[in-house]
Short mmCIF file of N, CA and C and ligand atoms in Angstrom, two decimals:
data_model
loop_
_atom_site.label_atom_id
_atom_site.label_comp_id
_atom_site.label_asym_id
_atom_site.label_seq_id
_atom_site.Cartn_x
_atom_site.Cartn_y
_atom_site.Cartn_z
N UNK Y 15 0.84 -1.33 0.06
CA UNK Y 15 -0.13 0.15 0.05
C UNK Y 15 0.88 1.05 0.00
N UNK Y 16 0.53 2.02 -0.87
CA UNK Y 16 1.06 3.53 -1.11
C UNK Y 16 1.24 4.49 0.50
N UNK Y 17 2.11 4.81 0.78
CA UNK Y 17 2.37 5.70 2.10
C UNK Y 17 2.17 7.17 1.59
N UNK Y 18 1.94 7.76 2.50
CA UNK Y 18 1.90 9.14 2.35
C UNK Y 18 3.46 9.55 2.07
N UNK Y 19 4.51 8.93 2.71
CA UNK Y 19 5.82 9.70 2.52
C UNK Y 19 6.32 9.02 1.05
N UNK Y 20 5.57 8.15 0.79
CA UNK Y 20 6.08 7.71 -0.81
C UNK Y 20 5.43 8.57 -1.64
N UNK Y 21 4.19 9.55 -1.55
CA UNK Y 21 3.63 9.95 -2.36
C UNK Y 21 4.43 11.43 -2.28
N UNK Y 22 4.99 12.03 -1.11
CA UNK Y 22 5.39 13.28 -0.78
C UNK Y 22 6.67 13.09 -1.44
N UNK Y 23 7.31 12.06 -0.99
CA UNK Y 23 8.94 11.91 -1.51
C UNK Y 23 9.21 10.77 -2.27
N UNK Y 24 8.77 10.65 -3.40
CA UNK Y 24 9.00 9.34 -4.46
C UNK Y 24 10.46 9.10 -4.49
N UNK Y 25 10.65 7.89 -4.32
CA UNK Y 25 12.27 7.32 -4.68
C UNK Y 25 12.90 7.92 -5.64
N UNK Y 26 14.20 8.71 -5.60
CA UNK Y 26 15.03 8.98 -6.68
C UNK Y 26 15.43 7.89 -7.61
N UNK Y 27 15.79 8.23 -8.85
CA UNK Y 27 16.04 7.33 -9.70
C UNK Y 27 17.74 7.17 -9.54
N UNK Y 28 18.49 7.98 -9.08
CA UNK Y 28 19.91 7.85 -8.66
C UNK Y 28 20.33 8.82 -7.58
N UNK Y 29 21.54 8.77 -6.90
CA UNK Y 29 22.19 9.64 -6.20
C UNK Y 29 23.58 9.96 -6.55
N UNK Y 30 24.28 11.29 -6.61
CA UNK Y 30 25.41 11.19 -6.58
C UNK Y 30 26.06 11.53 -5.39
N UNK Y 31 27.45 10.39 -5.19
CA UNK Y 31 28.26 10.73 -4.14
C UNK Y 31 29.80 10.26 -4.52
N UNK Y 32 30.84 10.44 -3.76
CA UNK Y 32 31.97 9.99 -3.94
C UNK Y 32 31.96 8.55 -4.62
N UNK Y 33 32.94 8.42 -5.61
CA UNK Y 33 33.17 6.95 -6.40
C UNK Y 33 34.40 6.52 -6.06
N UNK Y 34 34.55 5.06 -6.02
CA UNK Y 34 35.96 4.60 -5.74
C UNK Y 34 36.58 4.67 -7.39
N UNK Y 35 35.95 5.06 -8.40
CA UNK Y 35 36.74 5.16 -9.60
C UNK Y 35 37.52 6.46 -9.27
N UNK Y 36 36.66 7.72 -9.65
CA UNK Y 36 36.89 9.06 -9.51
C UNK Y 36 36.24 9.98 -9.18
N UNK Y 37 36.36 10.79 -8.23
CA UNK Y 37 35.49 11.97 -8.18
C UNK Y 37 34.28 11.53 -7.66
N UNK Y 38 33.28 12.11 -8.18
CA UNK Y 38 32.00 11.84 -7.65
C UNK Y 38 31.22 10.95 -8.81
N UNK Y 39 30.40 9.83 -8.68
CA UNK Y 39 29.82 9.10 -9.60
C UNK Y 39 28.15 9.03 -9.38
N UNK Y 40 27.31 8.34 -10.11
CA UNK Y 40 26.08 8.53 -9.98
C UNK Y 40 25.86 6.94 -9.56
N UNK Y 41 24.94 6.62 -8.59
CA UNK Y 41 24.51 5.42 -8.06
C UNK Y 41 23.19 5.20 -7.89
N UNK Y 42 22.69 3.99 -8.22
CA UNK Y 42 21.34 3.77 -8.42
C UNK Y 42 20.51 3.72 -6.89
N UNK Y 43 19.73 4.60 -7.07
CA UNK Y 43 18.76 4.65 -5.76
C UNK Y 43 17.53 3.42 -5.52
N UNK Y 44 17.85 2.49 -6.78
CA UNK Y 44 16.90 1.62 -6.61
C UNK Y 44 17.07 0.67 -7.59
N UNK Y 45 16.73 -0.69 -7.52
CA UNK Y 45 17.00 -1.94 -8.59
C UNK Y 45 16.56 -1.53 -9.68
N UNK Y 46 17.37 -1.78 -10.97
CA UNK Y 46 16.88 -1.70 -12.41
C UNK Y 46 17.21 -2.86 -12.95
N UNK Y 47 16.29 -3.26 -13.87
CA UNK Y 47 16.42 -4.73 -14.40
C UNK Y 47 17.02 -4.43 -15.92
N UNK Y 48 17.70 -5.37 -16.52
CA UNK Y 48 18.38 -5.17 -18.01
C UNK Y 48 17.56 -4.66 -18.66
N UNK Y 49 17.76 -3.65 -19.46
CA UNK Y 49 17.14 -2.87 -20.56
C UNK Y 49 16.14 -2.04 -20.11
N UNK Y 50 15.89 -1.86 -18.98
CA UNK Y 50 15.27 -0.74 -18.18
C UNK Y 50 16.06 0.83 -18.39
N UNK Y 51 14.88 1.76 -18.66
CA UNK Y 51 15.77 2.84 -18.78
C UNK Y 51 15.92 3.48 -17.40
N UNK Y 52 17.07 4.18 -17.15
CA UNK Y 52 17.42 4.30 -15.85
C UNK Y 52 16.59 6.06 -15.55
N UNK Y 53 17.42 6.71 -16.51
CA UNK Y 53 16.79 8.15 -16.43
C UNK Y 53 17.03 8.95 -17.92
N UNK Y 54 16.55 10.10 -17.90
CA UNK Y 54 16.58 10.76 -19.10
C UNK Y 54 17.91 11.68 -19.02
N UNK Y 55 18.65 11.66 -19.73
CA UNK Y 55 20.00 12.61 -19.44
C UNK Y 55 19.59 14.17 -19.63
N UNK Y 56 19.94 14.66 -18.79
CA UNK Y 56 19.70 16.26 -18.44
C UNK Y 56 20.61 17.26 -19.56
N UNK Y 57 20.66 17.58 -20.62
CA UNK Y 57 21.10 18.23 -21.39
C UNK Y 57 20.98 19.69 -21.22
N UNK Y 58 22.17 20.36 -20.70
CA UNK Y 58 21.88 21.97 -20.38
C UNK Y 58 21.80 22.53 -21.41
N UNK Y 59 22.71 22.86 -22.48
CA UNK Y 59 22.52 23.52 -23.73
C UNK Y 59 23.74 22.90 -24.66
N UNK Y 60 23.44 23.36 -25.86
CA UNK Y 60 24.54 23.12 -26.78
C UNK Y 60 25.54 24.20 -26.46
N UNK Y 61 27.01 24.05 -26.73
CA UNK Y 61 28.16 24.70 -26.53
C UNK Y 61 28.54 24.88 -28.06
N UNK Y 62 28.25 26.66 -28.50
CA UNK Y 62 28.49 27.19 -29.83
C UNK Y 62 29.63 28.14 -29.40
N UNK Y 63 30.13 28.67 -30.44
CA UNK Y 63 31.09 29.84 -30.33
C UNK Y 63 29.95 31.19 -29.87
N UNK Y 64 28.90 31.14 -30.03
CA UNK Y 64 28.01 31.99 -29.64
C UNK Y 64 27.57 31.93 -28.19
N UNK Y 65 27.76 30.60 -27.47
CA UNK Y 65 27.47 30.22 -26.28
C UNK Y 65 28.69 29.06 -25.54
N UNK Y 66 29.80 29.93 -25.68
CA UNK Y 66 30.84 29.32 -25.01
C UNK Y 66 30.60 28.40 -23.58
N UNK Y 67 31.51 27.53 -23.35
CA UNK Y 67 31.51 26.86 -21.78
C UNK Y 67 32.29 28.13 -21.23
N UNK Y 68 31.32 28.19 -19.82
CA UNK Y 68 31.86 29.27 -18.77
C UNK Y 68 32.37 28.62 -17.56
N UNK Y 69 33.78 28.47 -17.97
CA UNK Y 69 34.79 28.01 -16.93
C UNK Y 69 34.41 28.90 -15.67
N UNK Y 70 34.21 30.05 -15.94
CA UNK Y 70 34.12 31.05 -14.84
C UNK Y 70 32.84 30.51 -13.83
N UNK Y 71 31.72 29.79 -14.48
CA UNK Y 71 30.43 29.40 -13.93
C UNK Y 71 31.05 27.94 -13.55
N UNK Y 72 32.14 27.43 -13.79
CA UNK Y 72 32.06 25.90 -13.20
C UNK Y 72 31.86 24.92 -14.20
N UNK Y 73 31.71 25.71 -15.39
CA UNK Y 73 31.25 24.45 -16.51
C UNK Y 73 32.39 23.55 -16.88
N UNK Y 74 32.44 22.62 -16.79
CA UNK Y 74 33.64 21.35 -17.19
C UNK Y 74 33.72 20.86 -18.68
N UNK Y 75 34.95 21.10 -19.26
CA UNK Y 75 34.72 20.48 -20.45
C UNK Y 75 34.49 18.83 -20.40
N UNK Y 76 34.96 18.15 -19.43
CA UNK Y 76 34.75 16.76 -19.44
C UNK Y 76 33.50 16.52 -18.96
N UNK Y 77 32.51 17.48 -18.73
CA UNK Y 77 31.07 17.11 -18.67
C UNK Y 77 30.49 17.63 -19.67
N UNK Y 78 31.19 17.69 -20.71
CA UNK Y 78 30.39 17.61 -22.33
C UNK Y 78 30.30 16.27 -22.89
N UNK Y 79 29.27 16.18 -23.88
CA UNK Y 79 29.26 15.18 -24.67
C UNK Y 79 29.26 15.51 -26.21
N UNK Y 80 29.22 14.47 -26.89
CA UNK Y 80 29.77 14.96 -28.48
C UNK Y 80 28.69 14.15 -29.16
N UNK Y 81 27.49 14.60 -29.19
CA UNK Y 81 26.65 13.82 -30.19
C UNK Y 81 26.75 14.29 -31.60
N UNK Y 82 26.76 13.30 -32.53
CA UNK Y 82 26.74 13.87 -34.01
C UNK Y 82 27.27 15.20 -34.39
N UNK Y 83 28.72 15.52 -33.72
CA UNK Y 83 29.28 16.59 -34.32
C UNK Y 83 29.17 17.72 -33.58
N UNK Y 84 28.47 17.88 -32.47
CA UNK Y 84 27.99 18.96 -31.74
C UNK Y 84 28.64 18.65 -30.07
N UNK Y 85 28.80 19.84 -29.47
CA UNK Y 85 29.00 19.78 -28.23
C UNK Y 85 27.81 20.01 -27.32
N UNK Y 86 27.55 19.41 -26.38
CA UNK Y 86 26.26 19.64 -25.44
C UNK Y 86 27.00 19.65 -24.04
N UNK Y 87 26.44 20.37 -23.18
CA UNK Y 87 26.66 20.46 -21.62
C UNK Y 87 25.87 19.52 -20.98
N UNK Y 88 26.35 18.50 -20.01
CA UNK Y 88 25.63 17.86 -19.61
C UNK Y 88 25.39 18.22 -18.11
N UNK Y 89 24.11 18.21 -17.72
CA UNK Y 89 23.71 18.87 -16.40
C UNK Y 89 23.85 17.90 -15.29
N UNK Y 90 23.41 18.09 -14.18
CA UNK Y 90 23.37 17.40 -12.83
C UNK Y 90 22.21 16.35 -12.96
N UNK Y 91 22.20 15.04 -12.51
CA UNK Y 91 23.23 14.38 -11.98
C UNK Y 91 24.00 13.54 -12.88
N UNK Y 92 23.62 13.52 -14.41
CA UNK Y 92 24.23 12.97 -15.43
C UNK Y 92 25.52 13.28 -15.77
N UNK Y 93 25.83 14.46 -15.58
CA UNK Y 93 27.33 15.06 -15.69
C UNK Y 93 28.37 14.11 -14.99
N UNK Y 94 27.81 13.49 -13.82
CA UNK Y 94 28.68 12.81 -12.97
C UNK Y 94 28.99 11.16 -13.10
N UNK Y 95 28.48 10.94 -14.36
CA UNK Y 95 28.47 9.13 -14.69
C UNK Y 95 30.03 9.04 -15.09
N UNK Y 96 30.65 7.89 -14.43
CA UNK Y 96 31.99 7.62 -14.71
C UNK Y 96 32.19 6.59 -15.61
N UNK Y 97 33.42 6.39 -16.41
CA UNK Y 97 33.30 5.22 -17.35
C UNK Y 97 33.97 3.84 -16.77
N UNK Y 98 33.46 2.84 -17.01
CA UNK Y 98 33.68 1.55 -16.64
C UNK Y 98 34.00 0.69 -18.06
N UNK Y 99 35.29 -0.13 -17.99
CA UNK Y 99 35.42 -0.97 -19.32
C UNK Y 99 34.28 -2.26 -19.22
N UNK Y 100 33.72 -2.42 -18.29
CA UNK Y 100 32.58 -3.47 -18.00
C UNK Y 100 31.24 -2.69 -17.84
N UNK Y 101 30.51 -1.62 -18.47
CA UNK Y 101 29.69 -0.88 -17.93
C UNK Y 101 28.42 -1.49 -17.74
N UNK Y 102 27.82 -1.23 -16.41
CA UNK Y 102 26.23 -1.68 -16.30
C UNK Y 102 25.42 -1.06 -17.10
N UNK Y 103 25.61 0.22 -17.87
CA UNK Y 103 24.70 0.85 -18.58
C UNK Y 103 25.29 1.27 -19.97
N UNK Y 104 24.13 1.93 -20.52
CA UNK Y 104 24.85 2.45 -21.75
C UNK Y 104 23.76 3.73 -21.97
N UNK Y 105 24.17 4.33 -23.15
CA UNK Y 105 23.37 5.96 -23.65
C UNK Y 105 22.48 5.41 -24.85
N UNK Y 106 21.31 5.70 -24.67
CA UNK Y 106 20.35 5.37 -25.72
C UNK Y 106 19.93 6.50 -26.37
N UNK Y 107 20.07 7.19 -27.64
CA UNK Y 107 19.64 8.05 -28.26
C UNK Y 107 18.29 8.08 -28.91
N UNK Y 108 17.61 8.90 -28.58
CA UNK Y 108 16.35 8.72 -29.24
C UNK Y 108 15.68 10.21 -29.56
N UNK Y 109 15.76 10.69 -31.00
CA UNK Y 109 15.26 11.69 -31.36
C UNK Y 109 16.06 12.99 -30.85
N UNK Y 110 15.61 13.58 -30.07
CA UNK Y 110 16.62 14.90 -29.57
C UNK Y 110 16.89 14.38 -28.00
N UNK Y 111 16.71 13.53 -27.59
CA UNK Y 111 16.58 13.11 -26.08
C UNK Y 111 17.62 11.88 -26.00
N UNK Y 112 18.19 11.60 -25.08
CA UNK Y 112 19.15 10.57 -24.47
C UNK Y 112 18.73 10.07 -23.24
N UNK Y 113 19.02 8.87 -22.97
CA UNK Y 113 18.68 8.13 -21.61
C UNK Y 113 19.98 7.08 -21.33
N UNK Y 114 19.86 7.20 -19.76
CA UNK Y 114 20.80 5.77 -19.49
C UNK Y 114 20.12 4.42 -19.39
N UNK Y 115 20.54 3.58 -19.84
CA UNK Y 115 19.50 2.20 -19.82
C UNK Y 115 20.54 1.06 -19.14
N UNK Y 116 19.91 0.11 -18.29
CA UNK Y 116 20.61 -0.55 -17.67
C UNK Y 116 21.09 -1.65 -18.86
N UNK Y 117 22.32 -2.21 -18.72
CA UNK Y 117 22.89 -3.05 -19.70
C UNK Y 117 22.66 -4.68 -19.26
N UNK Y 118 22.68 -4.58 -17.72
CA UNK Y 118 22.23 -5.71 -17.15
C UNK Y 118 21.61 -5.57 -15.67
N UNK Y 119 21.11 -6.42 -15.07
CA UNK Y 119 20.53 -6.17 -13.92
C UNK Y 119 21.71 -5.11 -12.72
N UNK Y 120 20.81 -4.07 -12.34
CA UNK Y 120 21.54 -3.26 -11.35
C UNK Y 120 21.15 -3.19 -9.85
N UNK Y 121 21.82 -3.56 -9.19
CA UNK Y 121 21.34 -3.49 -7.46
C UNK Y 121 21.55 -2.18 -7.12
N UNK Y 122 20.52 -1.78 -6.25
CA UNK Y 122 20.23 -0.59 -5.35
C UNK Y 122 21.52 -0.22 -4.88
N UNK Y 123 22.38 0.89 -5.07
CA UNK Y 123 23.75 1.45 -4.44
C UNK Y 123 24.49 1.06 -5.43
N UNK Y 124 24.62 0.53 -6.36
CA UNK Y 124 25.56 -0.11 -7.62
C UNK Y 124 26.06 1.66 -8.07
N UNK Y 125 27.34 1.86 -8.44
CA UNK Y 125 27.66 2.82 -9.25
C UNK Y 125 27.09 2.63 -10.69
N UNK Y 126 26.25 3.50 -10.96
CA UNK Y 126 25.95 3.28 -12.59
C UNK Y 126 27.12 3.81 -13.79
N UNK Y 127 27.46 3.02 -14.63
CA UNK Y 127 28.77 3.54 -15.02
C UNK Y 127 28.43 3.29 -16.58
N UNK Y 128 29.10 3.82 -17.61
CA UNK Y 128 29.04 3.55 -19.30
C UNK Y 128 30.50 3.65 -19.59
N UNK Y 129 30.62 2.96 -20.86
CA UNK Y 129 31.78 3.04 -21.40
C UNK Y 129 31.87 4.29 -22.39
N UNK Y 130 32.71 5.01 -22.12
CA UNK Y 130 32.87 6.16 -22.90
C UNK Y 130 33.37 6.05 -24.39
N UNK Y 131 33.91 4.77 -24.74
CA UNK Y 131 34.42 4.54 -26.12
C UNK Y 131 33.21 4.31 -26.81
N UNK Y 132 32.15 4.13 -26.63
CA UNK Y 132 30.87 4.03 -27.54
C UNK Y 132 30.42 5.12 -28.00
N UNK Y 133 30.41 5.27 -29.25
CA UNK Y 133 29.91 6.57 -30.01
C UNK Y 133 31.06 7.55 -29.99
N UNK Y 134 32.10 7.46 -30.05
CA UNK Y 134 33.29 8.17 -30.01
C UNK Y 134 34.60 7.82 -31.07
N UNK Y 135 35.03 8.54 -31.81
CA UNK Y 135 36.02 8.34 -32.68
C UNK Y 135 36.91 9.30 -32.72
N UNK Y 136 38.49 8.92 -33.03
CA UNK Y 136 39.46 10.03 -32.64
C UNK Y 136 39.51 11.03 -31.67
N UNK Y 137 38.88 10.36 -30.28
CA UNK Y 137 38.99 10.98 -28.94
C UNK Y 137 40.62 11.30 -28.45
N UNK Y 138 40.56 11.68 -27.20
CA UNK Y 138 41.87 11.64 -26.73
C UNK Y 138 41.82 10.26 -25.79
N UNK Y 139 43.06 9.58 -25.70
CA UNK Y 139 43.24 8.45 -24.88
C UNK Y 139 43.74 9.02 -23.34
N UNK Y 140 43.24 8.38 -22.19
CA UNK Y 140 43.89 8.95 -20.80
C UNK Y 140 43.75 7.35 -19.98
N UNK Y 141 44.07 7.53 -19.01
CA UNK Y 141 44.35 6.03 -18.01
C UNK Y 141 43.03 5.92 -17.32
N UNK Y 142 42.74 4.63 -17.31
CA UNK Y 142 41.45 4.15 -16.66
C UNK Y 142 41.59 3.60 -15.45
N UNK Y 143 40.58 3.90 -14.37
CA UNK Y 143 40.83 3.51 -13.16
C UNK Y 143 39.68 2.73 -12.64
N UNK Y 144 38.88 2.28 -13.60
CA UNK Y 144 37.73 1.66 -13.35
C UNK Y 144 37.52 0.50 -12.39
N UNK Y 145 38.81 -0.53 -12.47
CA UNK Y 145 38.86 -1.81 -11.61
C UNK Y 145 37.96 -2.85 -12.19
N UNK Y 146 37.69 -2.52 -13.15
CA UNK Y 146 36.68 -4.10 -13.74
C UNK Y 146 37.80 -4.98 -14.00
N UNK Y 147 37.61 -6.23 -13.86
CA UNK Y 147 38.43 -7.46 -14.15
C UNK Y 147 39.00 -7.27 -15.59
N UNK Y 148 38.18 -6.78 -16.53
CA UNK Y 148 38.57 -6.61 -17.88
C UNK Y 148 39.10 -5.31 -18.31
N UNK Y 149 39.48 -4.34 -17.02
CA UNK Y 149 39.70 -2.92 -18.00
C UNK Y 149 41.11 -2.96 -18.35
N UNK Y 150 41.20 -2.31 -19.17
CA UNK Y 150 41.97 -1.95 -20.36
C UNK Y 150 43.09 -1.24 -19.96
N UNK Y 151 42.93 -0.29 -18.78
CA UNK Y 151 43.91 0.43 -18.39
C UNK Y 151 44.05 1.88 -19.04
N UNK Y 152 43.16 1.81 -20.07
CA UNK Y 152 43.34 3.19 -20.79
C UNK Y 152 42.03 3.68 -21.41
N UNK Y 153 41.20 4.78 -21.16
CA UNK Y 153 40.19 5.18 -22.22
C UNK Y 153 40.57 5.54 -23.45
N UNK Y 154 40.39 4.87 -24.27
CA UNK Y 154 41.02 5.11 -25.76
C UNK Y 154 40.72 6.28 -26.53
N UNK Y 155 39.37 6.36 -26.16
CA UNK Y 155 38.56 7.42 -26.86
C UNK Y 155 38.34 7.57 -28.44
N UNK Y 156 38.09 5.88 -28.57
CA UNK Y 156 37.95 5.53 -30.07
C UNK Y 156 37.23 4.49 -30.14
N UNK Y 157 36.10 4.28 -30.61
CA UNK Y 157 35.46 2.92 -30.57
C UNK Y 157 36.24 2.03 -31.67
N UNK Y 158 36.88 2.31 -32.49
CA UNK Y 158 37.50 1.26 -33.44
C UNK Y 158 38.81 1.05 -32.79
N UNK Y 159 39.07 1.31 -31.66
CA UNK Y 159 40.66 0.81 -30.89
C UNK Y 159 40.12 -0.24 -29.93
N UNK Y 160 38.98 -0.23 -29.91
CA UNK Y 160 38.70 -1.45 -28.70
C UNK Y 160 39.21 -2.71 -29.40
N UNK Y 161 39.19 -3.60 -28.94
CA UNK Y 161 39.20 -5.11 -29.25
C UNK Y 161 38.32 -5.22 -30.15
N UNK Y 162 38.40 -6.12 -31.23
CA UNK Y 162 37.45 -6.37 -31.95
C UNK Y 162 36.10 -7.16 -31.40
N UNK Y 163 36.42 -8.17 -30.47
CA UNK Y 163 35.25 -8.80 -29.77
C UNK Y 163 34.62 -7.76 -28.99
N UNK Y 164 34.84 -6.61 -28.23
CA UNK Y 164 34.21 -5.66 -27.84
C UNK Y 164 33.36 -4.81 -28.65
N UNK Y 165 33.91 -4.53 -29.78
CA UNK Y 165 33.49 -3.99 -31.07
C UNK Y 165 31.97 -4.49 -31.44
N UNK Y 166 32.18 -5.66 -31.53
CA UNK Y 166 30.84 -6.60 -31.58
C UNK Y 166 30.03 -6.55 -30.52
N UNK Y 167 30.59 -6.65 -29.20
CA UNK Y 167 29.71 -6.61 -28.17
C UNK Y 167 28.65 -5.40 -27.96
N UNK Y 168 29.27 -4.09 -28.32
CA UNK Y 168 29.01 -2.92 -28.37
C UNK Y 168 28.30 -2.71 -29.57
N UNK Y 169 28.27 -3.19 -30.55
CA UNK Y 169 27.71 -2.73 -31.76
C UNK Y 169 25.93 -2.48 -31.95
N UNK Y 170 25.14 -3.12 -30.87
CA UNK Y 170 24.26 -2.84 -31.16
C UNK Y 170 23.92 -1.79 -30.40
N UNK Y 171 24.83 -1.19 -29.56
CA UNK Y 171 24.44 -0.13 -28.40
C UNK Y 171 24.84 1.47 -29.42
N UNK Y 172 25.45 1.38 -30.52
CA UNK Y 172 25.75 2.40 -31.06
C UNK Y 172 24.30 3.39 -31.48
N UNK Y 173 24.54 4.48 -31.54
CA UNK Y 173 23.79 5.41 -31.93
C UNK Y 173 23.63 5.74 -33.33
N UNK Y 174 22.40 5.90 -33.84
CA UNK Y 174 21.84 5.94 -35.27
C UNK Y 174 22.92 6.87 -35.85
N UNK Y 175 23.20 8.16 -35.13
CA UNK Y 175 24.16 9.03 -35.86
C UNK Y 175 25.70 8.73 -36.10
N UNK Y 176 25.98 7.60 -35.05
CA UNK Y 176 27.37 7.29 -35.36
C UNK Y 176 27.66 6.13 -35.93
N UNK Y 177 26.47 5.44 -36.40
CA UNK Y 177 26.30 4.51 -37.24
C UNK Y 177 26.42 4.99 -38.76
N UNK Y 178 25.50 6.38 -39.11
CA UNK Y 178 25.70 7.04 -40.40
C UNK Y 178 27.00 7.58 -40.65
N UNK Y 179 27.48 8.15 -39.54
CA UNK Y 179 29.01 8.61 -39.70
C UNK Y 179 30.22 7.78 -39.75
N UNK Y 180 29.71 6.42 -39.55
CA UNK Y 180 30.86 5.58 -39.86
C UNK Y 180 30.51 4.34 -40.70
N UNK Y 181 29.74 4.39 -41.60
CA UNK Y 181 28.79 3.19 -42.25
C UNK Y 181 29.91 2.34 -42.57
N UNK Y 182 31.22 2.87 -43.18
CA UNK Y 182 31.97 1.91 -44.05
C UNK Y 182 33.04 1.09 -42.97
N UNK Y 183 33.22 1.84 -41.86
CA UNK Y 183 34.24 0.97 -40.85
C UNK Y 183 33.05 -0.07 -40.17
N UNK Y 184 32.22 0.12 -39.90
CA UNK Y 184 30.96 -0.37 -39.25
C UNK Y 184 30.63 -1.56 -39.99
N UNK Y 185 30.54 -1.46 -41.80
CA UNK Y 185 30.23 -2.28 -42.49
C UNK Y 185 31.50 -3.47 -42.49
N UNK Y 186 32.48 -3.23 -42.46
CA UNK Y 186 33.59 -4.12 -42.34
C UNK Y 186 33.42 -5.05 -40.87
N UNK Y 187 33.24 -4.16 -39.82
CA UNK Y 187 32.91 -4.86 -38.61
C UNK Y 187 31.51 -6.00 -38.71
N UNK Y 188 30.77 -5.42 -39.34
CA UNK Y 188 29.59 -6.45 -39.73
C UNK Y 188 29.68 -7.60 -40.51
N UNK Y 189 30.82 -7.43 -41.51
CA UNK Y 189 31.43 -8.68 -42.17
C UNK Y 189 32.17 -9.55 -41.69
N UNK Y 190 32.41 -9.11 -40.17
CA UNK Y 190 33.27 -9.87 -39.55
C UNK Y 190 35.05 -9.60 -39.67
N UNK Y 191 35.25 -8.55 -40.37
CA UNK Y 191 36.33 -8.36 -40.41
C UNK Y 191 37.14 -7.11 -39.62
N UNK Y 192 38.25 -6.79 -39.47
CA UNK Y 192 38.64 -5.91 -38.52
C UNK Y 192 38.48 -4.53 -39.04
N UNK Y 193 37.36 -3.59 -38.55
CA UNK Y 193 37.15 -2.63 -38.73
C UNK Y 193 38.31 -1.68 -38.63
N UNK Y 194 39.55 -1.80 -38.12
CA UNK Y 194 40.88 -0.89 -37.92
C UNK Y 194 41.32 -0.71 -39.65
N UNK Y 195 40.99 -1.68 -40.16
CA UNK Y 195 42.02 -1.65 -41.54
C UNK Y 195 41.21 -1.19 -42.86
N UNK Y 196 39.66 -0.53 -42.42
CA UNK Y 196 38.86 -0.19 -43.53
C UNK Y 196 39.64 1.35 -44.17
C1 SAM G 289 32.01 13.19 -17.03
S1 SAM G 289 33.13 13.16 -15.62
C2 SAM G 289 32.52 12.12 -14.36
C3 SAM G 289 32.37 12.48 -12.96
C4 SAM G 289 33.58 12.98 -12.44
N1 SAM G 289 33.83 11.49 -11.58
C5 SAM G 289 32.94 13.84 -11.37
O1 SAM G 289 33.46 13.89 -10.59
O2 SAM G 289 32.36 14.76 -12.12
C6 SAM G 289 34.34 12.44 -16.44
C7 SAM G 289 35.63 12.80 -15.94
O3 SAM G 289 35.71 11.72 -14.48
C8 SAM G 289 37.03 10.85 -14.95
N2 SAM G 289 36.99 9.55 -14.99
C9 SAM G 289 35.66 9.15 -15.38
N3 SAM G 289 35.76 7.66 -15.52
C10 SAM G 289 36.98 7.37 -15.04
C11 SAM G 289 38.07 6.33 -15.00
N4 SAM G 289 37.26 4.92 -15.13
N5 SAM G 289 39.06 6.32 -14.71
C12 SAM G 289 39.91 7.52 -14.32
N6 SAM G 289 38.89 8.56 -14.41
C13 SAM G 289 37.86 8.50 -14.83
C14 SAM G 289 37.83 11.53 -15.36
O4 SAM G 289 38.42 12.75 -14.98
C15 SAM G 289 36.80 12.10 -16.74
O5 SAM G 289 37.41 13.30 -17.52
ZN1 ZN G 290 38.71 0.42 -16.99
#
């Protein structure tokens, strides 16, 4: 039976707190089933020459995302999602919106993570401290630099815009050949 407290203060979807991976992370406030949408990602605005990032207001370049050649500033709490080489979530793009979706069952209090190497090419590499058993020690910043078996594992999670932009390299992957030689 629904209690007054539940009606007044519904359970939040995620909470932000210090992460064992780095800085702050987002954590599940309740369990999620594989395939369930966790929440819609909060996009603050597009970053353009007319509306540049305001470092003076605390806006950070590492809180930006790069969908389809654009730069968008991600807001609270989603800007705090950390990378993991064996992520329990992924980003679904749908029209002008995007969502975190559970990649497997997630227990309440688990950190919600995504793999930053999905939907990116020619990005910057930096050291990874995700601690996953299959951690590669580096966030490559390029989907096509992932091991081929990971590219296949993530293939169905790629955004339509990324598939359109990298059609030829992905065709190689889909044919079962090494996309890096395309
Ligand atoms: C979108 S922010 C993630 C939230 C960040 N932890 C915070 O406190 O706001 C991205 C930044 O977090 C850090 N980060 C995320 N995942 C990481 C990982 N697996 N290993 C090391 N640093 C990571 C990096 O500094 C990266 O530039
Ligand atoms: Zn890692």
